[in-house]
Short mmCIF file of C-alpha atoms in Angstrom, two decimals:
data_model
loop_
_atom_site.label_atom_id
_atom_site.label_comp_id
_atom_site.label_asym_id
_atom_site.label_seq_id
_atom_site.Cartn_x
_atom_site.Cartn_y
_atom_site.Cartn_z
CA UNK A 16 221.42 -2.92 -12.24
CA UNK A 17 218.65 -3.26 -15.21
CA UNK A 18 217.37 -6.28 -13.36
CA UNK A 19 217.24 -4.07 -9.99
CA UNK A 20 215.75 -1.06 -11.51
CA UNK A 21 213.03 -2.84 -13.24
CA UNK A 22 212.20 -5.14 -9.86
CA UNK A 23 212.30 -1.79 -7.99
CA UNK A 24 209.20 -0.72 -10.42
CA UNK A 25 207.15 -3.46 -10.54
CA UNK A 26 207.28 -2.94 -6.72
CA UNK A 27 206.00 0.64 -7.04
CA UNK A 28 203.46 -0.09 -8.82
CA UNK A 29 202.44 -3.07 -6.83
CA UNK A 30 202.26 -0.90 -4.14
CA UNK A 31 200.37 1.95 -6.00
CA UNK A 32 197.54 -0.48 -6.95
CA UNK A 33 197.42 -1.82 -3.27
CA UNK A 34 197.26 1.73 -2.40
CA UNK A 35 194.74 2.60 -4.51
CA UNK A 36 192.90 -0.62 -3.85
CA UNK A 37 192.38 0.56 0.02
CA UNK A 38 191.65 3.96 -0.92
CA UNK A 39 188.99 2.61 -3.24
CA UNK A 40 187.49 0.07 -0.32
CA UNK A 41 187.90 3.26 2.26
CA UNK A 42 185.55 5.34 -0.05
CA UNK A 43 182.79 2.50 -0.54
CA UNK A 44 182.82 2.22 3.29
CA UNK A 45 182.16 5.78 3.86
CA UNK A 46 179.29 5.69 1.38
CA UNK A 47 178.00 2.79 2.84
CA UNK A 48 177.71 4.04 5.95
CA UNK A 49 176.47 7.23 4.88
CA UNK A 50 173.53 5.43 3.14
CA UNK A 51 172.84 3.49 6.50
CA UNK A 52 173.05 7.18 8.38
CA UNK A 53 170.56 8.51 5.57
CA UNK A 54 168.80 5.18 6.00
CA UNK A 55 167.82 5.53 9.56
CA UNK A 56 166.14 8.49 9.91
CA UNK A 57 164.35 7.86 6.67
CA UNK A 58 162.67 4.76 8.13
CA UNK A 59 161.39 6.19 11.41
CA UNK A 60 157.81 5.19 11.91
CA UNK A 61 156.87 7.85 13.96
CA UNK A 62 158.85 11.37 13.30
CA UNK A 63 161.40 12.26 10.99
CA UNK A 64 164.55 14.04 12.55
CA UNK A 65 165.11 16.75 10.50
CA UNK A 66 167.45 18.16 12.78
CA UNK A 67 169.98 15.58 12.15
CA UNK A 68 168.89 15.07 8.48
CA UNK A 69 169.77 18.38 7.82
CA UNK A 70 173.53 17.70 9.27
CA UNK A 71 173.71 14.69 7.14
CA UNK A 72 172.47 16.58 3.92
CA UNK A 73 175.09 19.47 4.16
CA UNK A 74 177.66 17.07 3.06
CA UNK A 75 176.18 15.54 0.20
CA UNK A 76 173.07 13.03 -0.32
CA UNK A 77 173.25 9.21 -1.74
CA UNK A 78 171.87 9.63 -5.57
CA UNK A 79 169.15 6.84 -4.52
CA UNK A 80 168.20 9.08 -1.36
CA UNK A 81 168.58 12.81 -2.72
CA UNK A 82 164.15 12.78 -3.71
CA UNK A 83 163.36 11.94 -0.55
CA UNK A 84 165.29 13.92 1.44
CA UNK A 85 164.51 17.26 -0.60
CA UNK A 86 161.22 16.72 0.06
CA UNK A 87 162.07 16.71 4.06
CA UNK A 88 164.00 19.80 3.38
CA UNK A 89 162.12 21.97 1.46
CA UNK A 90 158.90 20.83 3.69
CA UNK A 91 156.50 19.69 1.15
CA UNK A 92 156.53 15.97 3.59
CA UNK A 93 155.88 16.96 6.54
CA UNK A 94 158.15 15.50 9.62
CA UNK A 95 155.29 13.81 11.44
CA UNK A 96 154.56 10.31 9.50
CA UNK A 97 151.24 9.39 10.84
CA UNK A 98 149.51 11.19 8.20
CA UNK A 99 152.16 10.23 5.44
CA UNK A 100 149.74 8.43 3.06
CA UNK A 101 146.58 11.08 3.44
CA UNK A 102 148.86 13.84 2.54
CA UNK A 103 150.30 12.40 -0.44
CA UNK A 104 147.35 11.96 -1.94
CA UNK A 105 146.04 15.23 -1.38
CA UNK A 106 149.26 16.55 -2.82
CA UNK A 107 148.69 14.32 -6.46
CA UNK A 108 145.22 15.40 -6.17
CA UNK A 109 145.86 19.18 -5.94
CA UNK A 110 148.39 18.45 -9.28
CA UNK A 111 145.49 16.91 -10.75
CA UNK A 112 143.55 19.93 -10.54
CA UNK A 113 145.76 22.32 -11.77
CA UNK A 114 145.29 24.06 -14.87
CA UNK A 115 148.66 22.74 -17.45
CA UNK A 116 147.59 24.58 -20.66
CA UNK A 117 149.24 27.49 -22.31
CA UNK A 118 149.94 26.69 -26.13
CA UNK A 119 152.17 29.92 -26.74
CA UNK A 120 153.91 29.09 -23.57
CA UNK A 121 154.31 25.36 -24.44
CA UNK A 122 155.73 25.81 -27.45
CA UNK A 123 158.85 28.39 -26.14
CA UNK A 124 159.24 25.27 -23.19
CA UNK A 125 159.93 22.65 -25.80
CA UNK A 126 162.15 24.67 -27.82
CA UNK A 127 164.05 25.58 -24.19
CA UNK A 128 164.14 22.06 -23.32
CA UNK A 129 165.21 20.53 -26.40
CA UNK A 130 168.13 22.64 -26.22
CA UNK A 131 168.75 21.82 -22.32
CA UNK A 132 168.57 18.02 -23.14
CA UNK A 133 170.93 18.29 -25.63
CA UNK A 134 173.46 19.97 -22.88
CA UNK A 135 172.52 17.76 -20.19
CA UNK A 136 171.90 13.54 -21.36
CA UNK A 137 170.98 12.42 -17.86
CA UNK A 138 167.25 14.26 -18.90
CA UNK A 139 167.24 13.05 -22.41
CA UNK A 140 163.74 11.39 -23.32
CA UNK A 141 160.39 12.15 -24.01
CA UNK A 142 159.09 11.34 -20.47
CA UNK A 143 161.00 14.19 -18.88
CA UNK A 144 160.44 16.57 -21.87
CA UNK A 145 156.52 16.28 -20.68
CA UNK A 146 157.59 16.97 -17.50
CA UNK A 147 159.16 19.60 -18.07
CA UNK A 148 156.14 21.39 -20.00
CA UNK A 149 153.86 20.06 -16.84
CA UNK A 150 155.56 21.27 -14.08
CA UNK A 151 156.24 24.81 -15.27
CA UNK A 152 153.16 25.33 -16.90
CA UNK A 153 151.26 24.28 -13.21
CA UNK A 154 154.03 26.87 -11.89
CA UNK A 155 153.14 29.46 -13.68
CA UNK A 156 149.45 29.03 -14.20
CA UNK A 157 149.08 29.09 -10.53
CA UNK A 158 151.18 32.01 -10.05
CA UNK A 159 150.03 34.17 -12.08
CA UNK A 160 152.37 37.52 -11.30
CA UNK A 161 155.31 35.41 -12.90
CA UNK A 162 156.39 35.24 -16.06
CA UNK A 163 157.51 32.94 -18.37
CA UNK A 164 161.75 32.78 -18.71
CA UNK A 165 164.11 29.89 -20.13
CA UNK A 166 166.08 29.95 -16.91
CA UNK A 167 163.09 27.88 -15.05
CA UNK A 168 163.68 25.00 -17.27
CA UNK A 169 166.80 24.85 -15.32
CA UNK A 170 165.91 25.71 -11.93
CA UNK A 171 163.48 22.80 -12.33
CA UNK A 172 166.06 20.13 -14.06
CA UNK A 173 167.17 18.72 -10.70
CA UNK A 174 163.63 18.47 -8.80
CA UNK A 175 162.19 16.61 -12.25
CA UNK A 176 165.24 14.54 -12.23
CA UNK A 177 165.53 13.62 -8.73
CA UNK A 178 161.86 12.71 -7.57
CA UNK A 179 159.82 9.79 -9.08
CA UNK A 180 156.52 11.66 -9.17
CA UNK A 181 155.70 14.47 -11.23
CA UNK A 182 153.45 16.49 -8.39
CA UNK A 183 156.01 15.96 -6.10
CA UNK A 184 158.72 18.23 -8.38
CA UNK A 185 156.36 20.32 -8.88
CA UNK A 186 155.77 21.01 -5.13
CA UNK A 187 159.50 21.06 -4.49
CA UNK A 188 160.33 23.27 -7.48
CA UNK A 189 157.47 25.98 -6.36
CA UNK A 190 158.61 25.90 -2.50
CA UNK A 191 162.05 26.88 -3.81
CA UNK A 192 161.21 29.54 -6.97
CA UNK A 193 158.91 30.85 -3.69
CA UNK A 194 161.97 31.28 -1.27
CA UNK A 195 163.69 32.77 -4.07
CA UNK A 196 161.15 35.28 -4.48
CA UNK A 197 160.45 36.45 -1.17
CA UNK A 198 164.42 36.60 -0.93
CA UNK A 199 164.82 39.11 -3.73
CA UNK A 200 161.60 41.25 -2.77
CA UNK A 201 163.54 42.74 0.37
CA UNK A 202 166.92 42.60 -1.44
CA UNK A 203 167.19 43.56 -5.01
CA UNK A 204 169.00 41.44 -7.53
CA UNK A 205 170.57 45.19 -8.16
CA UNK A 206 171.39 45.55 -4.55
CA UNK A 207 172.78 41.98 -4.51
CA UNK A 208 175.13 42.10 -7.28
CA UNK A 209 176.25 45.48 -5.79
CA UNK A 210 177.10 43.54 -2.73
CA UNK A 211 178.61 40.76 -4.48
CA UNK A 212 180.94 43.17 -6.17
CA UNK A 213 181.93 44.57 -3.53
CA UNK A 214 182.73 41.23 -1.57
CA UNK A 215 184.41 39.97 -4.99
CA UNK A 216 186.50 43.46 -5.38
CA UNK A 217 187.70 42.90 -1.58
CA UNK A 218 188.30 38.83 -1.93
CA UNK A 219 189.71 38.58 -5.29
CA UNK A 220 190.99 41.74 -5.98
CA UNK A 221 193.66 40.70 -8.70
CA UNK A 222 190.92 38.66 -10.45
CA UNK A 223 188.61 41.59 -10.67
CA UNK A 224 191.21 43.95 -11.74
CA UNK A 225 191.86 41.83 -14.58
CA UNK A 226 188.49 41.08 -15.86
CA UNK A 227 188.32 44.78 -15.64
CA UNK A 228 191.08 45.50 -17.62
CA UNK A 229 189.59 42.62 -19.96
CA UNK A 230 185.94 44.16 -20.49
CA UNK A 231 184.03 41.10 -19.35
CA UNK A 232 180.37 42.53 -18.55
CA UNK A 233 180.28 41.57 -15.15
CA UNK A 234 176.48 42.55 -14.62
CA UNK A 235 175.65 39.61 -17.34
CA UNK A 236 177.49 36.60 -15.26
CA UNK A 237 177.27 37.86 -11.45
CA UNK A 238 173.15 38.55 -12.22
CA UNK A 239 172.35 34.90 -13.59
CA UNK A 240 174.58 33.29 -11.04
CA UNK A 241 172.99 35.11 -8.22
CA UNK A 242 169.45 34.83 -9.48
CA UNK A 243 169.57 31.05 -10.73
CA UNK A 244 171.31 29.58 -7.92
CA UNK A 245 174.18 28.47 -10.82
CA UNK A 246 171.13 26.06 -11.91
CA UNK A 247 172.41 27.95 -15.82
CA UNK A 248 175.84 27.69 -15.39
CA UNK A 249 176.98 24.50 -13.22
CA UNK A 250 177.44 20.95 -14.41
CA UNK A 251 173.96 18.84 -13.53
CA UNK A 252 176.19 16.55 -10.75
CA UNK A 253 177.65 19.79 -9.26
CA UNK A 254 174.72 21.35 -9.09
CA UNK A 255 172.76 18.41 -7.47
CA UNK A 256 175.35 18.21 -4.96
CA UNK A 257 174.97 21.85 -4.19
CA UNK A 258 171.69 22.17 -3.19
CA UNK A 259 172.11 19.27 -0.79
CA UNK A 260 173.63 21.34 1.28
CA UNK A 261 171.61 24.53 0.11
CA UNK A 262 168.52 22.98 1.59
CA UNK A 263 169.92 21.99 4.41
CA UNK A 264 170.55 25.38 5.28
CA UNK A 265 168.71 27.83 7.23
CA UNK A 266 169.97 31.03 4.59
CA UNK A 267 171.13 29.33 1.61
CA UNK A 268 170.17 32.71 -0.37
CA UNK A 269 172.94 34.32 2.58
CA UNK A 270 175.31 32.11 1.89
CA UNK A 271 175.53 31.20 -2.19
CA UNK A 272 177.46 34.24 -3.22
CA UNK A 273 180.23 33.20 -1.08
CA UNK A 274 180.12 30.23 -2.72
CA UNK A 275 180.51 31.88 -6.44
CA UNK A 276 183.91 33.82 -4.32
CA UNK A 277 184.52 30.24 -3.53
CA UNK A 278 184.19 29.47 -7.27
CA UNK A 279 186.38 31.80 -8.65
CA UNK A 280 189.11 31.89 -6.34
CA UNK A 281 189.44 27.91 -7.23
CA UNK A 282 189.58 29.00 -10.76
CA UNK A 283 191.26 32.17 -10.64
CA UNK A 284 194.48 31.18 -12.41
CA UNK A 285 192.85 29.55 -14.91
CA UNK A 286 191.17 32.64 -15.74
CA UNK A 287 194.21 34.62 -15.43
CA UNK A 288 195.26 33.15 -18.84
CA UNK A 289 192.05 33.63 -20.76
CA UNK A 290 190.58 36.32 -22.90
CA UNK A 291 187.67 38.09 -22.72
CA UNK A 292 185.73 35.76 -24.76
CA UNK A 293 187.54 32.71 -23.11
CA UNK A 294 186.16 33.98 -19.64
CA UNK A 295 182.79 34.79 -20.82
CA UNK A 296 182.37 31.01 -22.37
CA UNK A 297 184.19 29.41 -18.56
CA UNK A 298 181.77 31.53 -16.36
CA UNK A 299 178.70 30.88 -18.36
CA UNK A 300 179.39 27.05 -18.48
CA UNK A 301 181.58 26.27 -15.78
CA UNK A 302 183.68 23.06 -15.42
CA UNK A 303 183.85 20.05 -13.60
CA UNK A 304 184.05 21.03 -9.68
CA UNK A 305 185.54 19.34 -6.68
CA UNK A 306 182.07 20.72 -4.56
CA UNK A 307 183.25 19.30 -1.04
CA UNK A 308 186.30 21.97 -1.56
CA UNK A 309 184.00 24.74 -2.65
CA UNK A 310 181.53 24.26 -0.36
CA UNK A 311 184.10 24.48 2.67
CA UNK A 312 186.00 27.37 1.08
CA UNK A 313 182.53 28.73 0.89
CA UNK A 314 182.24 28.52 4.43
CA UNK A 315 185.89 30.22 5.23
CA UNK A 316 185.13 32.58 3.08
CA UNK A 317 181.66 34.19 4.69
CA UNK A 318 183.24 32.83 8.24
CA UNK A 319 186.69 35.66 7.37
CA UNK A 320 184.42 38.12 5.78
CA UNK A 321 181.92 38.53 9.17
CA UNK A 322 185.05 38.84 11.20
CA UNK A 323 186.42 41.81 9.12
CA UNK A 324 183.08 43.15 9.45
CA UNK A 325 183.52 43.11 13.04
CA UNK A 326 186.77 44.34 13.46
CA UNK A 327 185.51 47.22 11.20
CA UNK A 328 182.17 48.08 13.52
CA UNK A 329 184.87 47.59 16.21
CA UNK A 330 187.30 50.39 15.04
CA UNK A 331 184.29 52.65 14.09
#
């Protein structure tokens, strides 16, 4: 029976590791040809299709591929390829020319970034510390109407990261801080968060109830997720992964807080068991995500809360 027993295991886990083994060699195949996909509009020679780019990107962007495509996305490289070379040129000489000086300012981006490098290693070194200081500086010296805030050392993490040249992030990194601000001129970050509590009072109404009941300030999580995209708050890989799909989208800004709901209802008993403190420290730095799950509960989420919305104008 011992001999039976112990044949019957190594058989399991023969099988487990053959299991595995496929599941393993199914994954690499579905990146491969993912890359290919990615691949093929990418080496047009006439017009990218950014139609069908944007499909691809919703579900996630090959690491090797995600520069290239957020430039596509966010429109600083233009579809048309004829004029490919001219125009990126013109785009490092424009970098060239803008003004990167601001010792008082320079001085509070160090300090920020020395502290974000320290959170996040994949942007450890000297050569993205620079930048860093470069790119925001050239932000904000050539829009003048914003101020300086440690939260743009984050929002511009990813684009720094993710593109090779430096005048490239920065174009990225101003056409989305750009979007963001013409968002939140005709809505309010008051009037979204109001909305957003509302949504999160009607979705997760348990949830709320108890981080009621356990005094966490709302106003201070709900704001900086809304406002920062979860740039703050979301593990670097997470985040990268969700602004694939963000830019692929026609109303990102529309869609993200269904995405926090998303968020918290994946974590909900978690938080259940936490104290005030405990819940404070999880929603400021938030843990590894399964995104492909989040995003699609995401989806659900806004897709159930526009058909109460018409059953309710229905009933009116």
């Amino acid at each position: 029976m011992i001999q039976l027993s112990s044949h019957s295991t190594a058989l399991g886990r023969a099988q487990s590791q053959k299991d595995e083994i496929s599941r393993t060699m199914s994954d690499q195949d579905e990146l491969l040809s993912n890359l290919n996909d990615f691949n093929e509009i990418l080496q047009s020679e006439v017009y990218v299709d950014l139609d069908r780019l944007r499909i691809l990107a919703r579900h996630g962007i090959p690491d090797q591929l995600r520069g290239e495509v957020w430039k596509y996305l966010l429109g600083v490289q233009e579809a048309d390829r004829s004029k490919e070379l001219s125009r990126s040129k013109a785009r490092s000489e424009e970098y060239e020319q803008i003004d990167k000086v601001d010792p008082e300012v320079a001085k509070r981006i160090r300090s920020e970034v020395t502290r974000y490098q320290r959170r996040v290693r994949q942007l450890e070194g000297k050569v993205y510390a620079a930048a860093f200081e470069n790119v925001i500086l050239a932000y904000l010296n050539t829009n003048r109407d914003v101020e300086y805030n440690p939260a743009l050392i984050s929002l511009c993490a990813p684009f720094i990261y993710v593109l090779d040249k430096e005048c490239d992030a920065f174009f990225c990194f101003e056409r989305m801080m750009q979007a963001i601000e013409e968002f939140y001129t005709t809505n309010t970050i008051k009037e979204r968060v109001a909305n957003f509590m509302t949504l999160f009072r009607y979705v997760l109404p348990e949830l709320c109830s108890y981080f009621e009941d356990e005094e966490v300030d709302l106003n201070e999580w709900v704001t900086s997720w809304l406002q920062n995209l979860l740039a703050k708050e979301m593990r670097f890989d997470d985040l990268l992964r969700l602004w694939d799909s963000y830019f692929a989208m026609m109303d990102p800004l529309n869609f993200h807080p269904f995405v926090c709901l998303s968020i918290l209802r994946n974590a909900k008993e978690n938080l259940e068991d936490l104290e005030q403190s405990e819940i404070r420290t999880v929603l400021l730095r938030l843990p590894n995500l399964n995104m492909r799950m989040v995003i699609t509960e995401a989806y659900n989420l806004r897709h159930e809360t526009l058909e109460r919305q018409m059953s309710e104008d229905g009933d009116l």
